[in-house]
Amino acid sequence: MTLPALPEESFRRVLCVVAHPDDMEYGTSAAVARWTARGIEVGYLLLTRGEAGMPNPPEETARLRVAEQRAACAAVGVEHLTVLEHPDGVLVYGLDLRRDICREIRRFQPDVVLGASFDVETPYGFDQADHRAAGLATLDALRDAGNRWVFPEQIDEEDLEPHSVRWYLVPGLGDSVTHGVDVTGEPLRRGVASLEAHAAYLAALPDHPAPADFIPQFTAMSGKAMGVAHAVLFRAHDLQAPPDFGTGDARDDSQ
């Protein structure tokens, strides 16, 4: 069965929440390039500065990686970048992380949030601990953001408003995906350029393949599921849809 396209014609604002600089650039940023070209506003929330990702002293690495992330954002048309200072490599799931993600959701007011998978095992092997913590905290912050009585100081003292997100997206492969984004052509080119912007970081990784070599291979494989040349695939959850009790896939999204 051919995967359908995401209903991006209804997207107005997308917030992407990831653990590190470069997490968005391994294919997903090609979808972002398509969205920004269509007039959709996209913001990135990075939970760490990636200071543990290179052999340089941590503060030097943090400055370098954040600068490279800004260049990567520019390559795909992202102007809204927020970088937090949770510790890289030992990101902790908990109320502090949920609170910070909730704050950005309430501030940016997205109708779509893109988060990381919180699965332990992925098609590429065991996922890194920061990614899992980020993914689970993002999922919980989605519900937090819409509840006036969760982190109420953001409402009472920071002049933010509760905000309920419509769509929750997780990039993926395999049987779990439900939708795709056609990134053939210019979106793919810009997506590759966004990973190339992390030049110093990639140079510090032994034998890392060139982005122009492996990103198109990845998106071509995903494109087969949509019947297009190149695609990025997602599992999409409509958080405002009523539960479907007839399929056995019902969920309770109520408080």
Coordinates of C-alpha atoms in Angstrom, one line a residue:
M1 CA 0.0 0.0 0.0
T2 CA 1.3 3.5 -0.9
L3 CA 1.6 5.8 2.1
P4 CA -0.4 9.0 1.9
A5 CA 1.1 12.5 2.1
L6 CA 0.9 14.4 5.4
P7 CA -2.0 16.9 5.4
E8 CA 0.5 19.7 5.2
E9 CA -2.0 22.0 3.5
S10 CA -3.5 22.5 7.0
F11 CA -0.2 23.1 8.7
R12 CA 0.4 26.6 9.9
R13 CA 3.3 26.3 12.4
V14 CA 5.6 23.4 13.2
L15 CA 7.8 23.1 16.3
C16 CA 10.6 20.5 16.1
V17 CA 12.0 19.3 19.4
V18 CA 15.3 17.4 19.5
A19 CA 18.1 16.7 21.9
H20 CA 21.1 18.0 20.0
P21 CA 22.5 20.2 17.2
D22 CA 22.4 18.0 14.0
D23 CA 19.5 15.7 15.1
M24 CA 17.1 17.4 12.6
E25 CA 19.6 17.2 9.7
Y26 CA 19.8 13.4 9.2
G27 CA 17.0 13.5 6.6
T28 CA 14.1 15.2 8.4
S29 CA 15.3 18.7 7.5
A30 CA 14.5 18.0 3.9
A31 CA 10.8 17.9 4.9
V32 CA 11.3 21.2 6.8
A33 CA 12.7 22.7 3.6
R34 CA 9.5 21.8 1.8
W35 CA 7.4 23.2 4.5
T36 CA 9.1 26.5 4.7
A37 CA 9.0 26.9 1.0
R38 CA 5.2 26.5 1.2
G39 CA 5.0 29.3 3.7
I40 CA 4.7 27.1 6.9
E41 CA 6.6 28.6 9.8
V42 CA 9.0 26.1 11.4
G43 CA 10.8 26.5 14.7
Y44 CA 13.5 24.3 16.3
L45 CA 13.9 23.7 20.0
L46 CA 17.2 22.1 20.9
L47 CA 17.3 20.8 24.5
T48 CA 21.2 20.7 24.7
R49 CA 24.0 22.6 23.0
G50 CA 25.7 19.3 22.0
E51 CA 28.8 20.0 24.1
A52 CA 29.6 16.4 24.7
G53 CA 29.7 15.5 21.0
M54 CA 33.3 16.4 20.2
P55 CA 36.8 16.1 21.8
N56 CA 37.1 19.9 22.2
P57 CA 36.5 21.5 25.6
P58 CA 32.7 21.5 26.2
E59 CA 32.2 25.3 26.1
E60 CA 34.2 25.5 22.9
T61 CA 32.2 22.7 21.4
A62 CA 28.9 24.2 22.5
R63 CA 29.7 27.5 20.8
L64 CA 30.8 25.8 17.6
R65 CA 27.8 23.4 17.4
V66 CA 25.2 26.1 18.0
A67 CA 26.8 28.3 15.3
E68 CA 26.7 25.3 12.9
Q69 CA 23.1 24.7 13.8
R70 CA 22.2 28.3 12.9
A71 CA 23.8 27.8 9.5
A72 CA 21.8 24.5 9.1
C73 CA 18.6 26.3 10.0
A74 CA 19.3 29.0 7.4
A75 CA 19.8 26.3 4.7
V76 CA 16.2 25.1 5.2
G77 CA 14.5 28.4 6.0
V78 CA 14.1 28.1 9.8
E79 CA 14.4 31.5 11.5
H80 CA 13.1 30.5 15.0
L81 CA 15.8 28.6 16.9
T82 CA 15.8 28.1 20.7
V83 CA 18.7 26.3 22.3
L84 CA 18.4 25.2 26.0
E85 CA 21.3 24.2 28.2
H86 CA 20.3 20.9 29.6
P87 CA 23.4 18.7 29.9
D88 CA 24.4 16.8 26.8
G89 CA 24.9 13.1 27.1
V90 CA 23.0 12.9 30.4
L91 CA 19.7 14.5 29.5
V92 CA 17.2 13.6 32.2
Y93 CA 13.5 12.9 31.6
G94 CA 11.5 14.7 34.3
L95 CA 9.5 17.8 35.2
D96 CA 12.3 20.3 34.4
L97 CA 12.5 19.0 30.8
R98 CA 8.7 18.8 30.4
R99 CA 8.4 22.3 31.8
D100 CA 10.9 23.8 29.3
I101 CA 9.3 22.0 26.3
C102 CA 5.8 23.0 27.5
R103 CA 7.0 26.7 27.7
E104 CA 8.2 26.6 24.1
I105 CA 4.9 25.1 22.9
R106 CA 2.9 27.8 24.7
R107 CA 5.3 30.5 23.3
F108 CA 5.4 29.3 19.7
Q109 CA 1.8 28.1 19.5
P110 CA 2.4 25.3 16.9
D111 CA -0.4 23.2 15.4
V112 CA 2.2 20.5 14.7
V113 CA 5.0 19.2 17.0
L114 CA 7.7 17.0 15.7
G115 CA 9.5 14.9 18.3
A116 CA 12.0 12.2 18.6
S117 CA 11.2 8.5 19.1
F118 CA 11.4 7.3 22.6
D119 CA 11.8 3.6 21.6
V120 CA 14.9 1.8 22.9
E121 CA 15.5 -0.1 19.7
T122 CA 15.3 1.5 16.2
P123 CA 16.0 0.2 12.7
Y124 CA 19.5 1.5 13.1
G125 CA 20.2 -0.2 16.5
F126 CA 19.7 1.0 20.1
D127 CA 18.9 4.6 20.3
Q128 CA 20.9 7.1 22.3
A129 CA 19.7 7.9 25.8
D130 CA 19.2 11.7 25.2
H131 CA 17.0 11.0 22.2
R132 CA 14.7 8.8 24.2
A133 CA 14.5 11.3 27.1
A134 CA 13.7 14.1 24.6
G135 CA 11.1 12.0 22.8
L136 CA 9.2 11.0 26.0
A137 CA 9.4 14.5 27.5
T138 CA 8.0 16.0 24.3
L139 CA 5.1 13.6 24.2
D140 CA 4.2 14.5 27.8
A141 CA 4.7 18.2 27.2
L142 CA 2.1 18.2 24.5
R143 CA -0.5 17.4 27.0
D144 CA 1.0 19.7 29.6
A145 CA 0.8 22.7 27.3
G146 CA -3.0 22.5 26.9
N147 CA -3.7 22.2 30.7
R148 CA -4.0 25.5 32.4
W149 CA -3.2 23.9 35.8
V150 CA 0.0 22.2 34.7
F151 CA 3.0 24.6 35.1
P152 CA 0.5 27.4 36.0
E153 CA 3.3 29.9 36.7
Q154 CA 3.8 30.1 32.9
I155 CA 0.2 31.4 32.6
D156 CA 0.2 33.5 35.7
E157 CA 3.7 35.0 35.7
E158 CA 5.0 34.7 32.1
D159 CA 1.8 35.8 30.3
L160 CA 1.7 32.6 28.2
E161 CA -1.5 30.8 27.3
P162 CA -2.5 27.1 27.3
H163 CA -2.1 25.7 23.9
S164 CA -3.4 22.4 22.4
V165 CA -1.4 20.9 19.5
R166 CA -3.3 19.2 16.7
W167 CA -0.6 16.9 15.2
Y168 CA 2.3 15.0 16.7
L169 CA 4.8 13.6 14.3
V170 CA 7.7 11.2 14.8
P171 CA 10.1 10.4 12.0
G172 CA 10.5 6.7 11.3
L173 CA 10.8 3.7 9.1
G174 CA 9.2 0.3 8.8
D175 CA 5.7 -0.7 9.7
S176 CA 5.1 2.1 12.2
V177 CA 5.0 4.9 9.7
T178 CA 1.7 6.3 8.5
H179 CA 2.5 9.2 6.2
G180 CA 5.3 10.7 4.1
V181 CA 6.6 14.0 2.7
D182 CA 7.8 14.1 -0.9
V183 CA 11.2 15.9 -0.8
T184 CA 12.3 15.3 -4.4
G185 CA 14.3 18.0 -5.9
E186 CA 15.0 21.3 -4.1
P187 CA 13.9 20.2 -0.6
L188 CA 16.3 17.3 -0.7
R189 CA 19.2 19.5 -1.9
R190 CA 18.6 22.0 0.9
G191 CA 18.3 19.1 3.4
V192 CA 21.7 17.8 2.4
A193 CA 23.1 21.3 2.7
S194 CA 21.7 21.6 6.2
L195 CA 23.8 18.5 7.3
E196 CA 26.8 19.8 5.5
A197 CA 26.6 22.9 7.6
H198 CA 27.7 20.8 10.6
A199 CA 31.2 20.5 9.0
A200 CA 33.4 20.7 12.1
Y201 CA 31.2 18.2 13.9
L202 CA 31.2 15.7 11.0
A203 CA 34.9 16.1 10.6
A204 CA 35.3 14.9 14.2
L205 CA 33.5 11.7 13.5
P206 CA 35.7 8.9 12.1
D207 CA 34.7 7.6 8.6
H208 CA 31.4 9.6 8.6
P209 CA 30.0 9.4 5.0
A210 CA 29.4 12.6 3.0
P211 CA 25.9 13.9 3.4
A212 CA 25.5 14.1 -0.3
D213 CA 26.1 10.4 -0.5
F214 CA 23.9 8.9 2.2
I215 CA 21.0 11.3 2.7
P216 CA 19.7 10.8 -0.9
Q217 CA 20.1 7.0 -0.5
F218 CA 18.0 7.1 2.7
T219 CA 15.3 9.3 1.1
A220 CA 15.2 7.2 -2.0
M221 CA 14.5 4.1 0.1
S222 CA 11.7 6.0 1.9
G223 CA 10.4 7.3 -1.4
K224 CA 9.4 3.8 -2.5
A225 CA 6.8 3.7 0.2
M226 CA 5.1 6.9 -1.3
G227 CA 5.7 6.1 -4.9
V228 CA 8.0 9.1 -5.4
A229 CA 11.7 9.5 -5.9
H230 CA 12.6 10.8 -2.5
A231 CA 10.6 11.1 0.7
V232 CA 10.8 11.5 4.5
L233 CA 8.4 9.2 6.5
F234 CA 6.6 9.9 9.7
R235 CA 4.2 8.3 12.2
A236 CA 1.5 11.0 12.5
H237 CA -1.0 11.2 15.4
D238 CA -4.0 13.5 15.2
L239 CA -4.4 14.4 18.8
Q240 CA -7.8 15.9 18.3
A241 CA -9.4 13.0 16.5
P242 CA -11.9 10.9 18.4
P243 CA -10.7 7.4 19.3
D244 CA -11.4 4.6 16.9
F245 CA -12.9 1.9 19.0
G246 CA -13.5 -0.3 16.0
T247 CA -9.8 -1.0 15.2
G248 CA -8.4 -1.8 18.6
D249 CA -6.1 1.2 18.3
A250 CA -8.1 3.5 20.5
R251 CA -6.4 5.7 23.0
D252 CA -7.6 8.0 25.8
D253 CA -6.1 11.5 25.3
S254 CA -8.3 13.1 28.0
Q255 CA -6.9 14.4 31.2

